[in-house]
Short mmCIF file of C-alpha atoms and ligand atoms in Angstrom, two decimals:
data_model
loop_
_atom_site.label_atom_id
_atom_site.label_comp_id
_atom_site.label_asym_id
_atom_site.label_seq_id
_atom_site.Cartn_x
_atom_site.Cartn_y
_atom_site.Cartn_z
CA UNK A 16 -16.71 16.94 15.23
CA UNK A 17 -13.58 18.46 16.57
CA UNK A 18 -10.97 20.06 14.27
CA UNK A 19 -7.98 17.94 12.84
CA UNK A 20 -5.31 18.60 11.05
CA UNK A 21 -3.75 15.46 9.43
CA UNK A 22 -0.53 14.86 7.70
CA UNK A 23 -0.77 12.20 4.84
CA UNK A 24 2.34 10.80 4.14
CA UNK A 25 2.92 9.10 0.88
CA UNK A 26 -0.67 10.49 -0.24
CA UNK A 27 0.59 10.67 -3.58
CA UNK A 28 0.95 6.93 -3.99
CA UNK A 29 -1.52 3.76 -4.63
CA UNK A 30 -2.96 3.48 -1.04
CA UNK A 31 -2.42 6.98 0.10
CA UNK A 32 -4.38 8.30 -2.88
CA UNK A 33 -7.24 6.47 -1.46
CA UNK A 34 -6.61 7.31 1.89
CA UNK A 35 -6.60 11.38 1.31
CA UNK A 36 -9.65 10.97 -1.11
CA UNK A 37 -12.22 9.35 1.23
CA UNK A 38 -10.89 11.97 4.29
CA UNK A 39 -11.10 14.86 2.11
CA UNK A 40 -14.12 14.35 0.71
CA UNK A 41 -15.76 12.69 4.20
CA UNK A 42 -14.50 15.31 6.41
CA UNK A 43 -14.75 18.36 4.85
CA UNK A 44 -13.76 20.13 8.41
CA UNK A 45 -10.28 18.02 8.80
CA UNK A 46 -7.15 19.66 7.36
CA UNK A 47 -6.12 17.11 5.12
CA UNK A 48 -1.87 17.96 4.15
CA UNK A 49 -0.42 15.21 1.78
CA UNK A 50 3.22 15.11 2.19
CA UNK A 51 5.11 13.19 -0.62
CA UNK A 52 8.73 13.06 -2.51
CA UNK A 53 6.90 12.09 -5.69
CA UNK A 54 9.35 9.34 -5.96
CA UNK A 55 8.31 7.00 -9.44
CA UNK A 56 5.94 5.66 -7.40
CA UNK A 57 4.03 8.98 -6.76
CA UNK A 58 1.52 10.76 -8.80
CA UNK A 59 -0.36 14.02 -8.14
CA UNK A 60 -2.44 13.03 -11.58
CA UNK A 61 -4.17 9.85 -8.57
CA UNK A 62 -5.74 12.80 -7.13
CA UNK A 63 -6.99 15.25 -9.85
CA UNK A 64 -10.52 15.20 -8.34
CA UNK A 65 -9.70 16.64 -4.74
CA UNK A 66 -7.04 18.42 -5.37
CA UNK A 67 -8.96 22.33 -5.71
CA UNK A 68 -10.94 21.32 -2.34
CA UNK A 69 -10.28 23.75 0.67
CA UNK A 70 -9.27 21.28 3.16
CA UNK A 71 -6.59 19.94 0.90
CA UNK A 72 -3.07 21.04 0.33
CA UNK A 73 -0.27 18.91 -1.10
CA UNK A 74 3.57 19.57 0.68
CA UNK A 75 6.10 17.75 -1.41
CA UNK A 76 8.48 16.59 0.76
CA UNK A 77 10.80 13.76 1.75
CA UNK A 78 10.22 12.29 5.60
CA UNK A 79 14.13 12.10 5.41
CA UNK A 80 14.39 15.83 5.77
CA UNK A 81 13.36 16.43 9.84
CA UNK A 82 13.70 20.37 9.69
CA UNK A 83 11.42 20.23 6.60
CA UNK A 84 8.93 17.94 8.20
CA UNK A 85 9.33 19.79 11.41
CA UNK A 86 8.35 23.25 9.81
CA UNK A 87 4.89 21.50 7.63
CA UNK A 88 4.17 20.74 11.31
CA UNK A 89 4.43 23.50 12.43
CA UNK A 90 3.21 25.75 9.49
CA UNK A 91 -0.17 22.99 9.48
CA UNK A 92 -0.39 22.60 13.00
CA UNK A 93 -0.69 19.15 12.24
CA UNK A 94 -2.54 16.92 15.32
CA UNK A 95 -2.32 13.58 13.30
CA UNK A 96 -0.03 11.39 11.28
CA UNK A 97 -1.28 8.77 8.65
CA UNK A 98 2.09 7.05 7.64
CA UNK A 99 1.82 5.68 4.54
CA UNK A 100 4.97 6.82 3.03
CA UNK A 101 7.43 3.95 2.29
CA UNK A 102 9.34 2.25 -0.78
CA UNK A 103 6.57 -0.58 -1.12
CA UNK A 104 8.15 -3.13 -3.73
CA UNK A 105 9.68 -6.44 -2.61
CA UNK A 106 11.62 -6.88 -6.23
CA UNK A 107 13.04 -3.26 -5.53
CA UNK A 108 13.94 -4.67 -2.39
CA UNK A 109 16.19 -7.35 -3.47
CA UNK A 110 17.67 -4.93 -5.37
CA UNK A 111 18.30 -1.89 -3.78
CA UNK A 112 17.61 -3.15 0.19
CA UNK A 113 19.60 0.58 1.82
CA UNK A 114 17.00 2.89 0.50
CA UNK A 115 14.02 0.87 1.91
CA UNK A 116 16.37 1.20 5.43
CA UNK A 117 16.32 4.90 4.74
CA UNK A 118 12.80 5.64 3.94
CA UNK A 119 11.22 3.07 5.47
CA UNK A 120 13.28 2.69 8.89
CA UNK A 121 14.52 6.28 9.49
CA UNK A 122 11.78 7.90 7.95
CA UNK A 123 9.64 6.77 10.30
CA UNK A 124 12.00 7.37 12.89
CA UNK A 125 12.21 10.61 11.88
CA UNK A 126 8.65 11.58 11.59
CA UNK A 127 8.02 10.08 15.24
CA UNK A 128 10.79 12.62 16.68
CA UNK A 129 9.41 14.94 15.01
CA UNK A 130 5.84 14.58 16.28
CA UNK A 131 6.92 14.32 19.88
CA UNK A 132 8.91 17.67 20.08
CA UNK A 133 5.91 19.56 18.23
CA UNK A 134 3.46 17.53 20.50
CA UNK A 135 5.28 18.08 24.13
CA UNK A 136 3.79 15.63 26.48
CA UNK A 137 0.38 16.88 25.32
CA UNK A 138 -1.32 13.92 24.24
CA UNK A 139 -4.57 14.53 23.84
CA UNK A 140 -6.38 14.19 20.36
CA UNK A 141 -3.04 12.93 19.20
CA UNK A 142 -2.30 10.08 16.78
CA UNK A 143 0.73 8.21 14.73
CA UNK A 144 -1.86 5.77 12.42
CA UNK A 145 1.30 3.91 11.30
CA UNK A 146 0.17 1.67 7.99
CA UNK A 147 1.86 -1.38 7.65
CA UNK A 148 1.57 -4.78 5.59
CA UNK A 149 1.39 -8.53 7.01
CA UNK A 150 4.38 -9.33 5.12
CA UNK A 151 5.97 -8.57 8.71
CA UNK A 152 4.43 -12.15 9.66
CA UNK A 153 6.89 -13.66 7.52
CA UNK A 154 5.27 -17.37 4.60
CA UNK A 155 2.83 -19.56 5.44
CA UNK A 156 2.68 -23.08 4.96
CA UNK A 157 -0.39 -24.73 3.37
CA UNK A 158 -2.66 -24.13 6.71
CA UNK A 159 -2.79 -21.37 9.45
CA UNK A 160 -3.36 -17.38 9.34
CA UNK A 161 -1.47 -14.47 10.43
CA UNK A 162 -3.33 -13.09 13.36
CA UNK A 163 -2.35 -9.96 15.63
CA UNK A 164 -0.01 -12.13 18.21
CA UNK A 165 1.67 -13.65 15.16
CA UNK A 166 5.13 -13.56 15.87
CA UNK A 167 7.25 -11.26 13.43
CA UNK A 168 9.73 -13.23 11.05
CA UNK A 169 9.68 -11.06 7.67
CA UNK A 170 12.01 -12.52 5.05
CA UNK A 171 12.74 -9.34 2.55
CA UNK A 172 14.51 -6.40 2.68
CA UNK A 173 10.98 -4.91 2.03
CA UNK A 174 9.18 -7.07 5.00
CA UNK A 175 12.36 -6.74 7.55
CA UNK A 176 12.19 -2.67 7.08
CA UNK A 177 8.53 -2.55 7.82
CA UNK A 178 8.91 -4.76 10.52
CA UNK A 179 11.57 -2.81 11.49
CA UNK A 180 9.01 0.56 11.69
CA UNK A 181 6.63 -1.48 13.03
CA UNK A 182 8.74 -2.37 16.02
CA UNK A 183 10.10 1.54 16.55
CA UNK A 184 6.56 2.52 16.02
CA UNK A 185 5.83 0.23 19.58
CA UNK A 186 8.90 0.41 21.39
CA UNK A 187 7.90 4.86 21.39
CA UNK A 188 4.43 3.85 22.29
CA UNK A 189 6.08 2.12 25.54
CA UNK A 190 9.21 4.01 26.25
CA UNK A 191 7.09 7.37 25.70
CA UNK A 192 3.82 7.19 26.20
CA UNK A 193 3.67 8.00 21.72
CA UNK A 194 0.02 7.29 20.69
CA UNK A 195 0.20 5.33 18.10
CA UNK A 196 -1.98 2.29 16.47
CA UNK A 197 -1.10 0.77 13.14
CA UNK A 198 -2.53 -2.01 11.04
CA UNK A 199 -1.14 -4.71 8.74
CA UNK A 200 -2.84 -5.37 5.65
CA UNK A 201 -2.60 -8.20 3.14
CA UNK A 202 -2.34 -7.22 -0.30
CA UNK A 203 -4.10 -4.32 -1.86
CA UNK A 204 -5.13 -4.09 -5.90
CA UNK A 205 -7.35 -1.43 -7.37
CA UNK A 206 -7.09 1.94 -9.47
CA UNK A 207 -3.88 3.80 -9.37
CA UNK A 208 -1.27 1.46 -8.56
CA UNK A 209 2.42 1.27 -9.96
CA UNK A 210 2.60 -1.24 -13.08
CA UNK A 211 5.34 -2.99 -11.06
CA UNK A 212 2.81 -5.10 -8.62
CA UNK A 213 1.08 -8.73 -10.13
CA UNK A 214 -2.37 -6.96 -10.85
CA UNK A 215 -1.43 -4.15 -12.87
CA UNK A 216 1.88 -5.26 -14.13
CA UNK A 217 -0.03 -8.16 -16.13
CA UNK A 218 -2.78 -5.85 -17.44
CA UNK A 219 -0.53 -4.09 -18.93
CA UNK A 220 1.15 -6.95 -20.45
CA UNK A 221 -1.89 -8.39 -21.45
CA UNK A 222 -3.14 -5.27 -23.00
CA UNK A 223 0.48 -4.89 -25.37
CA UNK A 224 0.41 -8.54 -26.02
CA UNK A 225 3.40 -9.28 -23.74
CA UNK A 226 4.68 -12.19 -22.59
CA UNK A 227 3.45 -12.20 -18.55
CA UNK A 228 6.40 -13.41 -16.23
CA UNK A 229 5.06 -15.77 -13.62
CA UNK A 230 7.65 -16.45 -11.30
CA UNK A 231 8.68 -19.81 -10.59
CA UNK A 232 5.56 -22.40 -10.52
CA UNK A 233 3.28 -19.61 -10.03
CA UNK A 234 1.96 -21.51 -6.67
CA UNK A 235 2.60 -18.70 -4.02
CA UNK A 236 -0.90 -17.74 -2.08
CA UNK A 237 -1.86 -13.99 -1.76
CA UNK A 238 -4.59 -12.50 0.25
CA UNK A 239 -6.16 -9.82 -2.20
CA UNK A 240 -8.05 -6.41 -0.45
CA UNK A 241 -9.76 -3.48 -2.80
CA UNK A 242 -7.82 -0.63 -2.19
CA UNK A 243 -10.86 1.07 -1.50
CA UNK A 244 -11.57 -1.16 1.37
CA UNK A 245 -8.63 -0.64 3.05
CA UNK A 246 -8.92 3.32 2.75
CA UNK A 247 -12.21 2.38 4.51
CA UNK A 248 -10.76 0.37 6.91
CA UNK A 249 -8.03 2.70 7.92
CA UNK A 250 -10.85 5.37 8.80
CA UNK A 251 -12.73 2.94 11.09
CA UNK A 252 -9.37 2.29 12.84
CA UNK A 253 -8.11 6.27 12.86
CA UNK A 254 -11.80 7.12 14.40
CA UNK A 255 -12.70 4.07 16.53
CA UNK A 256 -9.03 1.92 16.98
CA UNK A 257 -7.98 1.80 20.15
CA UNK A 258 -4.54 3.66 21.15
CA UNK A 259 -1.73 1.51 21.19
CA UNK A 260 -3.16 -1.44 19.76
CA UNK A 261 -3.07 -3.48 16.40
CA UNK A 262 -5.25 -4.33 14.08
CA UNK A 263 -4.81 -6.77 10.63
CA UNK A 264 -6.84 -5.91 7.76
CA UNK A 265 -7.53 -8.50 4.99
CA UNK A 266 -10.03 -9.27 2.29
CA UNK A 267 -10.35 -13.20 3.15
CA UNK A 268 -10.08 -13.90 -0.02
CA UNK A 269 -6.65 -16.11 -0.51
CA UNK A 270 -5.85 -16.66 -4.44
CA UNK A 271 -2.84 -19.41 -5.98
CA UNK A 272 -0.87 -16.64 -8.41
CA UNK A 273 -1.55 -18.81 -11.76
CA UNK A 274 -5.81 -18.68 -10.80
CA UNK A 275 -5.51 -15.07 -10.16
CA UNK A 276 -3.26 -14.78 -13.12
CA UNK A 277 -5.92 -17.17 -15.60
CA UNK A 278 -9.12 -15.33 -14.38
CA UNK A 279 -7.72 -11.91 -15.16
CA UNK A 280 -6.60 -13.47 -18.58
CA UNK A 281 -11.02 -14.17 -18.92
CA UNK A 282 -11.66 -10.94 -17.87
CA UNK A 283 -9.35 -9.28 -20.37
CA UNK A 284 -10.07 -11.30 -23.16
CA UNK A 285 -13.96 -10.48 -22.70
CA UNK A 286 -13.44 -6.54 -22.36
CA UNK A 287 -10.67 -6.37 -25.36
CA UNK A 288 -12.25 -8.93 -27.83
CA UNK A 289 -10.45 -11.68 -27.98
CA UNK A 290 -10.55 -15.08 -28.36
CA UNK A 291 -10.97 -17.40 -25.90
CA UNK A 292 -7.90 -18.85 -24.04
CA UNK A 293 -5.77 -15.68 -26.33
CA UNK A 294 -4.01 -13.91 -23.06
CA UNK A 295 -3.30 -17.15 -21.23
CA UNK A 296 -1.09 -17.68 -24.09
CA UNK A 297 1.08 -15.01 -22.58
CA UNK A 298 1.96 -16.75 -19.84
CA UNK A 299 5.42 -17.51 -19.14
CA UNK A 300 6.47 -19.00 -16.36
CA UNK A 301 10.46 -17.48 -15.20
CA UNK A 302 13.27 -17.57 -12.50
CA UNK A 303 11.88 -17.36 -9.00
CA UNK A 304 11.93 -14.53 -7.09
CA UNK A 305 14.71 -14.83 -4.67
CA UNK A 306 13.39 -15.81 -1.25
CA UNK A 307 10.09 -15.68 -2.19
CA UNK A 308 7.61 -15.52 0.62
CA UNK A 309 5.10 -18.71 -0.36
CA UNK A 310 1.74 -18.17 1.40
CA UNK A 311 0.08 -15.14 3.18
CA UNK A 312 -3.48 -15.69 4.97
CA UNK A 313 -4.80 -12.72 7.25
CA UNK A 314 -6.64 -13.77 10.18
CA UNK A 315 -9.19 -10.09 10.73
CA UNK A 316 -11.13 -11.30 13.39
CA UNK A 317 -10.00 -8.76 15.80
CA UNK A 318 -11.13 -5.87 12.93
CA UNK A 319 -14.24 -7.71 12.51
CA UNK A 320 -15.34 -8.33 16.29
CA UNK A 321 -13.84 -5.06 18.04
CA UNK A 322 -15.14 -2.35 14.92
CA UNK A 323 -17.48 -4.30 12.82
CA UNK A 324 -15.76 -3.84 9.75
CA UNK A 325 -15.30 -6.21 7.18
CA UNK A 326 -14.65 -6.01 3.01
CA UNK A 327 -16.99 -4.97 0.92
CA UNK A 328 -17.08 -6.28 -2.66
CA UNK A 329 -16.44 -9.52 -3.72
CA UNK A 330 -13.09 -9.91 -5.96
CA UNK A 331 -14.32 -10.95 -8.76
CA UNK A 332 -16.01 -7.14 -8.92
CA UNK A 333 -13.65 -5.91 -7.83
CA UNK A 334 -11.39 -6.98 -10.21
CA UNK A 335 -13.52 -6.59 -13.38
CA UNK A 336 -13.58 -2.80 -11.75
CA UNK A 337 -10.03 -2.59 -11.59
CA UNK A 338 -9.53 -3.58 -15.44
CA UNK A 339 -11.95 -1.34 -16.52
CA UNK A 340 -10.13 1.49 -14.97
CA UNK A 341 -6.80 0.69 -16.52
CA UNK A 342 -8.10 0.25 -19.81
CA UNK A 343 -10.59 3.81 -19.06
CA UNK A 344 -7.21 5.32 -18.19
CA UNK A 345 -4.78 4.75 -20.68
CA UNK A 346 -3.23 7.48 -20.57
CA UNK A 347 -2.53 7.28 -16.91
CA UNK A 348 -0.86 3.84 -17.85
CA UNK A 349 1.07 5.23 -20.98
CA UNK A 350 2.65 8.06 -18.83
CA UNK A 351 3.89 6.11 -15.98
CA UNK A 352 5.35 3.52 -18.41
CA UNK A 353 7.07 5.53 -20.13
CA UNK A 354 10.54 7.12 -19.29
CA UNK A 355 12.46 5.27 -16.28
CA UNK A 356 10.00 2.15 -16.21
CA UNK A 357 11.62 0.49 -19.20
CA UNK A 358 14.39 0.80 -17.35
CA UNK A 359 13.26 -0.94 -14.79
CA UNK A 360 11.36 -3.22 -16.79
CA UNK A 361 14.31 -4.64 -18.19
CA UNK A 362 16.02 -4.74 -15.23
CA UNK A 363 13.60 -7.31 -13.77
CA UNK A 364 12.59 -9.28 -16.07
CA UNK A 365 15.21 -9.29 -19.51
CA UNK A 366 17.63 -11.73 -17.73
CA UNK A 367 14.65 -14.14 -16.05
P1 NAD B 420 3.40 3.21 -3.21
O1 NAD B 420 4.77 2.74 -3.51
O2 NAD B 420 2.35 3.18 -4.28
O3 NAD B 420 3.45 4.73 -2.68
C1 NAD B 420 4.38 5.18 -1.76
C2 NAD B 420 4.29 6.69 -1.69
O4 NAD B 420 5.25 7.16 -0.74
C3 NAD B 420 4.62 7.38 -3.04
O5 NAD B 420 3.68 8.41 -3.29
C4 NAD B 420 6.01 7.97 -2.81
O6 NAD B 420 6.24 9.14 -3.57
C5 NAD B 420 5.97 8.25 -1.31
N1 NAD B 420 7.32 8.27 -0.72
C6 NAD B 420 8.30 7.33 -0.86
N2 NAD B 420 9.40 7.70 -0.19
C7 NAD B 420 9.10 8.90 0.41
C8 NAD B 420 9.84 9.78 1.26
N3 NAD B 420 11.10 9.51 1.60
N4 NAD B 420 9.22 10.89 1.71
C9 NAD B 420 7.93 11.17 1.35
N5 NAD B 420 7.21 10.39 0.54
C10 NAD B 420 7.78 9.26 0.08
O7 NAD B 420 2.95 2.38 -1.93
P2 NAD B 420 1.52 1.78 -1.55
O8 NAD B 420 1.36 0.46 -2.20
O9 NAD B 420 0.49 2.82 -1.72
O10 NAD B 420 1.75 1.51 0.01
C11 NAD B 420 1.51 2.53 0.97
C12 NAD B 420 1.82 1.99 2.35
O11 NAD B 420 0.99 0.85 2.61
C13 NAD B 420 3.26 1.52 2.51
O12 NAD B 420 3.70 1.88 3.81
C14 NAD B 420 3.18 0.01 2.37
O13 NAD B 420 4.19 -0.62 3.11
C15 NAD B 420 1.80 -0.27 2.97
N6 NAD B 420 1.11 -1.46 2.44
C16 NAD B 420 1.01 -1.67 1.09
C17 NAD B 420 0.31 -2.79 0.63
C18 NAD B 420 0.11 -3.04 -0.85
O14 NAD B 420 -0.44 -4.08 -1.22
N7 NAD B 420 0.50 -2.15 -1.73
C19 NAD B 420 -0.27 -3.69 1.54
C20 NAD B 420 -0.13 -3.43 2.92
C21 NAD B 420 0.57 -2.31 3.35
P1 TYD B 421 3.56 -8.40 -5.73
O1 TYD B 421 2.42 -7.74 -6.41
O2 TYD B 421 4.94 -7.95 -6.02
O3 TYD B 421 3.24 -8.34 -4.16
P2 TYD B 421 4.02 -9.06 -2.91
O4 TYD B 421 5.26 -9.69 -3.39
O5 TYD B 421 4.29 -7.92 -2.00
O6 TYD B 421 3.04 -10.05 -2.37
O7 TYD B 421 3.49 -9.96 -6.06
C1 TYD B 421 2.34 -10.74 -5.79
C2 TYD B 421 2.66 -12.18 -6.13
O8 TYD B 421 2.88 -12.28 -7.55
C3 TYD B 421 3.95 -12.67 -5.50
O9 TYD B 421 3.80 -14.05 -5.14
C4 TYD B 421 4.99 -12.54 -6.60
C5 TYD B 421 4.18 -12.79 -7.86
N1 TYD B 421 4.65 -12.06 -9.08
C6 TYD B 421 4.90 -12.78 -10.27
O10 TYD B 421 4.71 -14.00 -10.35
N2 TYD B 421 5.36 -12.08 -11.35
C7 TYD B 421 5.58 -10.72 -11.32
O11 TYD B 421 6.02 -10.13 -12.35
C8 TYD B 421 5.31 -10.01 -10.09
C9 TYD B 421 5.54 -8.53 -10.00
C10 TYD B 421 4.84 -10.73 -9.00
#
């Protein structure tokens, strides 16, 4: 297998934890560099087990900075980009909308720049894996599925920066010959994400016997993937993709919030002891989310029938699993709630 030397951005966070596991520990020849700000969404504790391995170094770093992301090129002789590096929260969106611009828009921007002046017009065994989300799609209505040709219509601040990327990420690929592929996923749940997404917000909630803030009716449809499986996905696509195309990734597995929401109430009642029915109690249903996207559906035929990959654990599993780890990790959970997620906590959700 030839040599590689990869630049992870944003392999400090949920997906990119994944992401830099499974290549580190798969391709023990590839030069694995994870290159993250360690904003409050990134945590160097998500990769504890990989982090002494020889083909791993962590550069913290912010994709803003283009000399500083110009020298790790340089210094790694990096070949390949996975861009995974991106504020990622649709409330944080509505709130703060400029620094999703910055990281999300110019960031990208910048890395792309930065890849074609280290890469010349040389090409060859070069590649900008750009990750992105089908929230670029825009809602659904009752029927119908995003599919590749979908046209874009995304309806956050969140959604319209990716889209945003997404579009730069294309318009290089055709003005410059940039080699590039990226994939849109649906949503992700699993081990190490931020206590600010559905999944392991309401653990937590359910776990300190807090009220858990559905917003409006609770009837908005979400697509749910195993982080795992996407990691898995986004190394069939890196390997086997084909340049300059796209690719949506999704777990075909659409879920109404409030049956999401009620099963992991079962689930958490069983592992913690309780009664019955006791964590449904929690529920409270609050304000809407402003603009709030109602359905997404992920049409992955084109993943399926062009690379033969498809998910691999049912959700139910895969959700038991993901309990299990946050209540096997507390501590994980107790650090990253404490300090400036209170904050943020009450931010969101006091005046609902
Ligand atoms: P996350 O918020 O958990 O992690 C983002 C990471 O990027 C963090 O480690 C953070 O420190 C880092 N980062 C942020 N700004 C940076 C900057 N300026 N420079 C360097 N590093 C920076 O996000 P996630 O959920 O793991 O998502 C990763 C990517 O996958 C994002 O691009 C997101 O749009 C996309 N995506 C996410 C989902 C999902 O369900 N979470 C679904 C589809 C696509
Ligand atoms: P989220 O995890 O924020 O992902 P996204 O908005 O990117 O799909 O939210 C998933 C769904 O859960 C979405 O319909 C909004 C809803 N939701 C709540 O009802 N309450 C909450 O506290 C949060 C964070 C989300």
């Amino acid at each position: 297998m030839e040599k590689k030397s990869i630049l992870i951005t944003g392999g400090a966070g949920f997906i990119g934890s994944h992401v830099v596991r499974l290549f580190v520990n798969k391709y023990p020849d590839y030069q694995i560099v994870n290159f993250d700000k360690l904003t409050y969404a990134g945590n160097l504790e998500n990769l504890r087990d990989v982090d002494q391995k020889p083909n791993y170094t962590f550069v913290k770093g912010d994709i803003l900075d283009e000399a500083f992301v110009e020298e790790t090129f340089v210094k790694y002789s990096i070949t390949c980009v996975i861009h995974l590096a991106a504020e990622s929260h649709v409330d944080r969106s509505i709130t703060n909308p400029l620094e999703f611009i910055q990281t999300n828009v110019i960031g990208t921007a910048n890395l792309m720049n930065v890849a074609r002046r280290f890469w010349g017009d040389d090409f060859s065994d070069k590649l900008f894996y750009h990750v992105s989300t089908d929230e670029v799609y825009g809602s659904l209505g009752e029927t119908g599925y995003f599919t590749e040709d979908t046209p874009y219509d995304p309806r956050s601040p969140y959604s319209s920066s990716k889209a945003s990327s997404d579009h730069l990420v294309r318009a290089y690929h055709h003005t410059y010959g940039f080699p590039m592929v990226i994939s849109n996923c649906s949503n992700n749940y699993g081990a190490n994400q931020f206590p600010e997404k559905l999944i392991p917000l309401f653990i937590n909630n359910i776990k300190e016997e807090k009220p858990l803030p559905v917003y409006g009716k609770g009837d908005n449809v979400r697509d749910w993937l195993w982080v795992n499986d996407h990691a898995d996905a986004i190394d069939v696509i890196f390997h086997e993709g084909k340049e300059g195309e796209t690719y949506n990734i999704g777990g075909n597995n659409e879920w109404q919030n409030i049956h999401l929401i009620k099963a992991l109430c079962k689930i958490m009642d069983e592992k913690l002891g309780r009664e019955e029915g006791a964590s449904e109690k929690l529920i409270a249903y609050v304000q809407d989310r402003s603009g709030h996207d109602q359905r997404y559906a992920i049409d992955a035929s084109k993943l399926k029938n062009d690379l033969n990959w498809s998910p691999s654990i049912e959700f139910e599993e895969g959700l038991e699993n993901t309990v299990q780890w946050y209540l096997d990790n507390s501590e994980w959970l107790d650090n990253v709630t404490s300090g400036d997620y209170k904050k943020y906590y009450d931010q969101q959700y006091n005046a609902r």
